[in-house]
Short mmCIF file of C-alpha atoms in Angstrom, two decimals:
data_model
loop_
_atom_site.label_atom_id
_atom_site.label_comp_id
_atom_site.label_asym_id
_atom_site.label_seq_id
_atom_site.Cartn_x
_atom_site.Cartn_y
_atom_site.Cartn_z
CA UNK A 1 0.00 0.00 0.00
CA UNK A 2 1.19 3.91 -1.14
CA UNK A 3 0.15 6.77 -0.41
CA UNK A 4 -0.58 9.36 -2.91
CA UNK A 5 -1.07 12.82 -0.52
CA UNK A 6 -3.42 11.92 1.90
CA UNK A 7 -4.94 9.14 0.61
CA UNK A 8 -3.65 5.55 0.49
CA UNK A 9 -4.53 2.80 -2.16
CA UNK A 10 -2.21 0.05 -3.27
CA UNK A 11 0.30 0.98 -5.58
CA UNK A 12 2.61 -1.47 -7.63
CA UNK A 13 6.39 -2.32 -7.06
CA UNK A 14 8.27 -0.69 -9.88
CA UNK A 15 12.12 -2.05 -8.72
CA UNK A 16 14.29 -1.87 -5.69
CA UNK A 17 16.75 1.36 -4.95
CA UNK A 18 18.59 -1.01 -2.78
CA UNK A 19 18.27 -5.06 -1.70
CA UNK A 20 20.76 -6.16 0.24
CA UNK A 21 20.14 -9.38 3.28
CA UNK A 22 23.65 -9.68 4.34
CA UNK A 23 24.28 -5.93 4.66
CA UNK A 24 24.99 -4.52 8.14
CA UNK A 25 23.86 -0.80 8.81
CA UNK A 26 22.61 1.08 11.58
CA UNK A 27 18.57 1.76 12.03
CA UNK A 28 16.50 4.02 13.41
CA UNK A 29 13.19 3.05 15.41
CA UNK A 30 10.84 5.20 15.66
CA UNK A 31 7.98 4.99 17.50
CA UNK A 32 4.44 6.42 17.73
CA UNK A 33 1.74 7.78 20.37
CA UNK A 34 -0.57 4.92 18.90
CA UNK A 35 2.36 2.23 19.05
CA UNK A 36 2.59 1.99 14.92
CA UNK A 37 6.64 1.66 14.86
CA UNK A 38 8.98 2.36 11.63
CA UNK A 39 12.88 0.84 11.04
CA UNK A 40 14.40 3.01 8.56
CA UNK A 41 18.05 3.63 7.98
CA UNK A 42 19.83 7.23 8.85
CA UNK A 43 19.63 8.77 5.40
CA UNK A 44 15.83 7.60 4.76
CA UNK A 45 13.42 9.99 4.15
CA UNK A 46 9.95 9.72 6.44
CA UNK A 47 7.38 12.86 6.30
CA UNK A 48 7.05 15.38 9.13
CA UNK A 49 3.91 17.46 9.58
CA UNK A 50 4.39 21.22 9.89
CA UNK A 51 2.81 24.18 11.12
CA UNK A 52 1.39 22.89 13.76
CA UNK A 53 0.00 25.16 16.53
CA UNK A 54 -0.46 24.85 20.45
CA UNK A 55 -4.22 23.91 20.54
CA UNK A 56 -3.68 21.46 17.48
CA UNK A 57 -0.60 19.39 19.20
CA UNK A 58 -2.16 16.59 20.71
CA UNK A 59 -1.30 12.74 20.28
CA UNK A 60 -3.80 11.90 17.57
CA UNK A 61 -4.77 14.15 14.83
CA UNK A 62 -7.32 13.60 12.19
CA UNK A 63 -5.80 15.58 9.25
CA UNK A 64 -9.27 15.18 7.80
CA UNK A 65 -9.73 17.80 9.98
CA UNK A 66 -8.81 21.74 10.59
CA UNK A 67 -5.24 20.67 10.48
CA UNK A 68 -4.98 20.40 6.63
CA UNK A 69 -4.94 24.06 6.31
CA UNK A 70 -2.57 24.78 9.34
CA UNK A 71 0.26 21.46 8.16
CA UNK A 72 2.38 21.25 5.60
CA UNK A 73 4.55 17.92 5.49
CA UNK A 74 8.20 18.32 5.02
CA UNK A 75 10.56 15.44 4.05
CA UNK A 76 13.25 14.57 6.62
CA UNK A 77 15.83 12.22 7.33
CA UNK A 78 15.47 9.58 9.90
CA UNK A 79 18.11 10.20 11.89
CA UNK A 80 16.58 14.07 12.19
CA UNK A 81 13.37 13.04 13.34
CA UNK A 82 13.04 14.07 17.12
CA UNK A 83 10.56 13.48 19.92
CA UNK A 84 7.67 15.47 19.63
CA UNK A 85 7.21 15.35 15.89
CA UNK A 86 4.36 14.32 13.83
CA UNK A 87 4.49 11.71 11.39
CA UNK A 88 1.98 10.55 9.37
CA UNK A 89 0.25 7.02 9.89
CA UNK A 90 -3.22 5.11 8.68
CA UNK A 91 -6.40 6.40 10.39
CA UNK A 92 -7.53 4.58 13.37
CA UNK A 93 -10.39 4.16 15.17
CA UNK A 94 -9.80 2.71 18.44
CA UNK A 95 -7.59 0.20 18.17
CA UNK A 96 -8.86 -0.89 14.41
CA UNK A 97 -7.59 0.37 11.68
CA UNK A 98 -10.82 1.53 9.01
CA UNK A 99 -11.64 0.50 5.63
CA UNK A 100 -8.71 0.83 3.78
CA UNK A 101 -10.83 1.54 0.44
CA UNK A 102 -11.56 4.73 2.29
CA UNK A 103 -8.54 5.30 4.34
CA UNK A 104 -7.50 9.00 5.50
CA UNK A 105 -4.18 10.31 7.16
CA UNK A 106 -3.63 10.56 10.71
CA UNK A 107 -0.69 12.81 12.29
CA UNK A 108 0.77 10.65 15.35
CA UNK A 109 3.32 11.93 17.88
CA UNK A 110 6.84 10.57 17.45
CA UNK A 111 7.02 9.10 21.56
CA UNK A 112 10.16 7.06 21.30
CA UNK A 113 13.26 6.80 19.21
CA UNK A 114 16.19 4.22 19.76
CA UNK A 115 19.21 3.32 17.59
CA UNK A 116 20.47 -0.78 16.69
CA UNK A 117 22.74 -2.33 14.17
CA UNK A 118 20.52 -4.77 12.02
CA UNK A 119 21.08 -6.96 9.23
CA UNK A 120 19.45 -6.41 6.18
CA UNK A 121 18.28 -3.87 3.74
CA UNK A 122 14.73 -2.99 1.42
CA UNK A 123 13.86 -0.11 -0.48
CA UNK A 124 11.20 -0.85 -2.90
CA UNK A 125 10.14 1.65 -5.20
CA UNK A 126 6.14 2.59 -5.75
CA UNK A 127 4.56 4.46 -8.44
CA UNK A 128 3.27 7.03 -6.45
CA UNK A 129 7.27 7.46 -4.73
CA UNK A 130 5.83 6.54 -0.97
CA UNK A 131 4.31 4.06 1.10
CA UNK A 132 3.41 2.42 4.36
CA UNK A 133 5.54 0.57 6.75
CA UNK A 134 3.77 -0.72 10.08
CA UNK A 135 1.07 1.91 9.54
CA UNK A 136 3.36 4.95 9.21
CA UNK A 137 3.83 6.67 6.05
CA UNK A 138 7.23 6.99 4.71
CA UNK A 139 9.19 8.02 1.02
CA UNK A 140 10.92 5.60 -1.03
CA UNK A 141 13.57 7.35 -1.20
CA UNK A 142 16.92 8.26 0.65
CA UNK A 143 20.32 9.88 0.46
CA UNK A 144 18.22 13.27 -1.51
CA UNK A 145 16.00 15.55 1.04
CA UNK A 146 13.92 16.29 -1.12
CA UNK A 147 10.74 14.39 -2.01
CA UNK A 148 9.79 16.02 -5.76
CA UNK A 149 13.30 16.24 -7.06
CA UNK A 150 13.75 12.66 -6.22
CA UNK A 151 10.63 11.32 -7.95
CA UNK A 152 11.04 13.28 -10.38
CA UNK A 153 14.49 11.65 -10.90
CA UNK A 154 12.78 8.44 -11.72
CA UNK A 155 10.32 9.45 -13.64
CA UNK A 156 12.01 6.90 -16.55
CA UNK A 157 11.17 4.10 -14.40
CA UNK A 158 7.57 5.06 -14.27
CA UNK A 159 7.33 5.59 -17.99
CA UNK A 160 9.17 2.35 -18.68
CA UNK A 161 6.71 0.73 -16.24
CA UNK A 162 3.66 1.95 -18.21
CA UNK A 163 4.80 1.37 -21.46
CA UNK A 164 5.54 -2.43 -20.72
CA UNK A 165 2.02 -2.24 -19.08
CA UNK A 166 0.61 -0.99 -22.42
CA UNK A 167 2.36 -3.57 -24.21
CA UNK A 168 0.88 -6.24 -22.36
CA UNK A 169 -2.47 -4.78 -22.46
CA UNK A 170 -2.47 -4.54 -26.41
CA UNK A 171 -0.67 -8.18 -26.64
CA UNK A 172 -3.84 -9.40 -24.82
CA UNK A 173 -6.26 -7.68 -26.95
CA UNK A 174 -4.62 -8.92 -29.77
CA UNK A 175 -4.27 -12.36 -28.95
CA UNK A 176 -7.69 -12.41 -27.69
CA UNK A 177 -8.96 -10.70 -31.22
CA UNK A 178 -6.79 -13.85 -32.62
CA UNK A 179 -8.64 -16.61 -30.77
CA UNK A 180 -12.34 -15.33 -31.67
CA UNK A 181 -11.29 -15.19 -35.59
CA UNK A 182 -12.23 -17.74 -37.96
CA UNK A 183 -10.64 -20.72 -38.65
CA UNK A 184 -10.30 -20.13 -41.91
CA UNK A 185 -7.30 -20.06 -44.08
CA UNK A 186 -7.39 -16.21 -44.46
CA UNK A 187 -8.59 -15.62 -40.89
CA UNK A 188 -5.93 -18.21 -39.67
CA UNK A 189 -3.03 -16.04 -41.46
CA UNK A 190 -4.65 -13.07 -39.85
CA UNK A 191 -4.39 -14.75 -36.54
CA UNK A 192 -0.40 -15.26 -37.08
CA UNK A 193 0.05 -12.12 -38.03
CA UNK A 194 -1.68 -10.88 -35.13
CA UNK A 195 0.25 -13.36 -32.74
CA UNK A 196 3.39 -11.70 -34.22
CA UNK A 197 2.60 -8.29 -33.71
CA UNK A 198 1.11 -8.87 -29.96
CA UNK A 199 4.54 -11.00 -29.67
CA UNK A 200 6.51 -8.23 -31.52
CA UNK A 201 4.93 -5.66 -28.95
CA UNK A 202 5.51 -7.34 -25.64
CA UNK A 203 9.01 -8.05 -26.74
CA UNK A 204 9.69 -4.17 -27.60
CA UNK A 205 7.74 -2.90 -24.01
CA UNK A 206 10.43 -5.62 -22.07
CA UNK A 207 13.36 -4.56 -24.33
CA UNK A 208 12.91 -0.83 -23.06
CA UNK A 209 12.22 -1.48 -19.28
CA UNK A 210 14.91 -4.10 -18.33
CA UNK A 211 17.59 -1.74 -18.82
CA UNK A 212 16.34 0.16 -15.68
CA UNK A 213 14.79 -2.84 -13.94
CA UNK A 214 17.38 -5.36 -14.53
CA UNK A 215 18.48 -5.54 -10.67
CA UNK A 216 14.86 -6.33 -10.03
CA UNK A 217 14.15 -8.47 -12.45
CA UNK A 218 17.43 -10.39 -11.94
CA UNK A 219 17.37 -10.77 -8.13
CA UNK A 220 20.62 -8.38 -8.11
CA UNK A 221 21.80 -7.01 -4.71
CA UNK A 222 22.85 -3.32 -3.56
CA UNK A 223 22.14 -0.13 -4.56
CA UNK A 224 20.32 -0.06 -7.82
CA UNK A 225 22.55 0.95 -10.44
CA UNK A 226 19.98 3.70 -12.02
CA UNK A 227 19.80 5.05 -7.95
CA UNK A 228 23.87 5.29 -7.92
CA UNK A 229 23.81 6.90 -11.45
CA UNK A 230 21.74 9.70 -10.07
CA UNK A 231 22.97 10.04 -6.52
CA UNK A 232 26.14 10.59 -8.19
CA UNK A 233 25.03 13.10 -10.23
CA UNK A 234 23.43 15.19 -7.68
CA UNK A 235 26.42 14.88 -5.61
CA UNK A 236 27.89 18.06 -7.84
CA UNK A 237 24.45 19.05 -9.30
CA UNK A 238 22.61 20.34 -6.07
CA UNK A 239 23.20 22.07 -3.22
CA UNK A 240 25.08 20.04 -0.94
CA UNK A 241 22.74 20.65 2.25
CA UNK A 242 19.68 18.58 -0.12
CA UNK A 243 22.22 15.63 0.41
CA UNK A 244 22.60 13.18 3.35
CA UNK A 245 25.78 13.42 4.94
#
């Protein structure tokens, strides 16, 4: 599940910016007012709600409420998070969590934050950039503070991602359009010809995403090269207080 502003609704798995079991690194837990709890490493980006005022900061906020014209939400990196914060999580009632098909943001205290060494790292990557771990919202991205320029980075993996979609989509119709022809000599060469093109399609949609997906697709490990092409890039592109250090 992503979420795309406010709202949540599932969201596919485009690649992963890094995949790596047998990697040792140091994580942040963070904990909520509500108990929802988030492992991220130092450099990962989770969103902070801003603005707030005195008679707004409480432990649970509905941002369905007044407090979407007082917040704004401001990437920041884990290890910058502090106590008192607001992050935001899945709406609750009591202890359930509501309809999903339906679900809203909630802003949640940040109660508790501790530091381990753990084994073991994931970053996939969603179309909509985000999505949510244990209940808490959080970016798929790290390294970059800053939430557009980053998706907007990888904007080639979302178009790749379509067009295969789109590919598929048309290979189906045409292969479908195939099997409801005649069997006929002339509708049977029409059928091949179809089965070719569908074929040729599919093959063209794969040829242009697996450049950029390959890790994925592959089962590779590490930092995705695409991820380390741009990282690099921005290195001695943008200012250097956008970049984790």
């Amino acid at each position: 599940m992503a979420a795309d502003g406010l709202s949540y609704a599932y969201s596919p798995v485009l690649m992963f910016l890094d995949r790596d079991p047998s990697v040792e690194r140091l994580y942040y837990h963070i904990e909520t007012s509500s108990g929802a709890k988030i492992t991220a490493t130092a450099s990962h980006l989770l969103f902070v709600a801003e603005g707030l005022n005195e008679d707004e900061e409480k432990d649970l906020i509905s941002v369905s409420a007044t407090t979407t014209t007082t917040t704004t939400t401001q990437p920041q990196f884990a290890k910058d998070i502090a106590l008192g914060q607001y992050l935001y999580t899945l709406r609750r009632e009591g202890d359930q969590l509501v309809d999903r098909s339906t679900q809203s943001a909630t802003l949640e205290k940040v109660v508790k934050i501790s530091t381990s060494l753990g084994r073991g790292a994931y970053a996939p990557l969603t179309m909509t950039g985000n999505l949510v771990v244990n209940n808490i919202t959080a970016s798929c991205y790290a390294v970059i503070n800053s939430q557009r320029l980053a998706h907007l980075s990888f904007a080639p993996v979302r178009w790749a991602h379509s067009f295969t979609e789109l590919g598929d989509r048309l290979s189906r119709f045409l292969l479908h359009t195939s099997s409801s022809s005649s069997s006929s000599s002339s509708f049977t060469r029409r059928a091949a010809s179809s089965n070719s093109a569908s074929a040729s399609v599919a093959e063209s949609a794969n040829s242009i995403a697996s450049p950029v997906q390959e890790n994925s697709s592959k089962g590779g490990t590490g930092v995705h090269w695409y991820a380390r092409l741009l990282y690099g890039l921005f290195r001695h592109l943008i200012p250097s207080k956008w970049m984790f250090n």
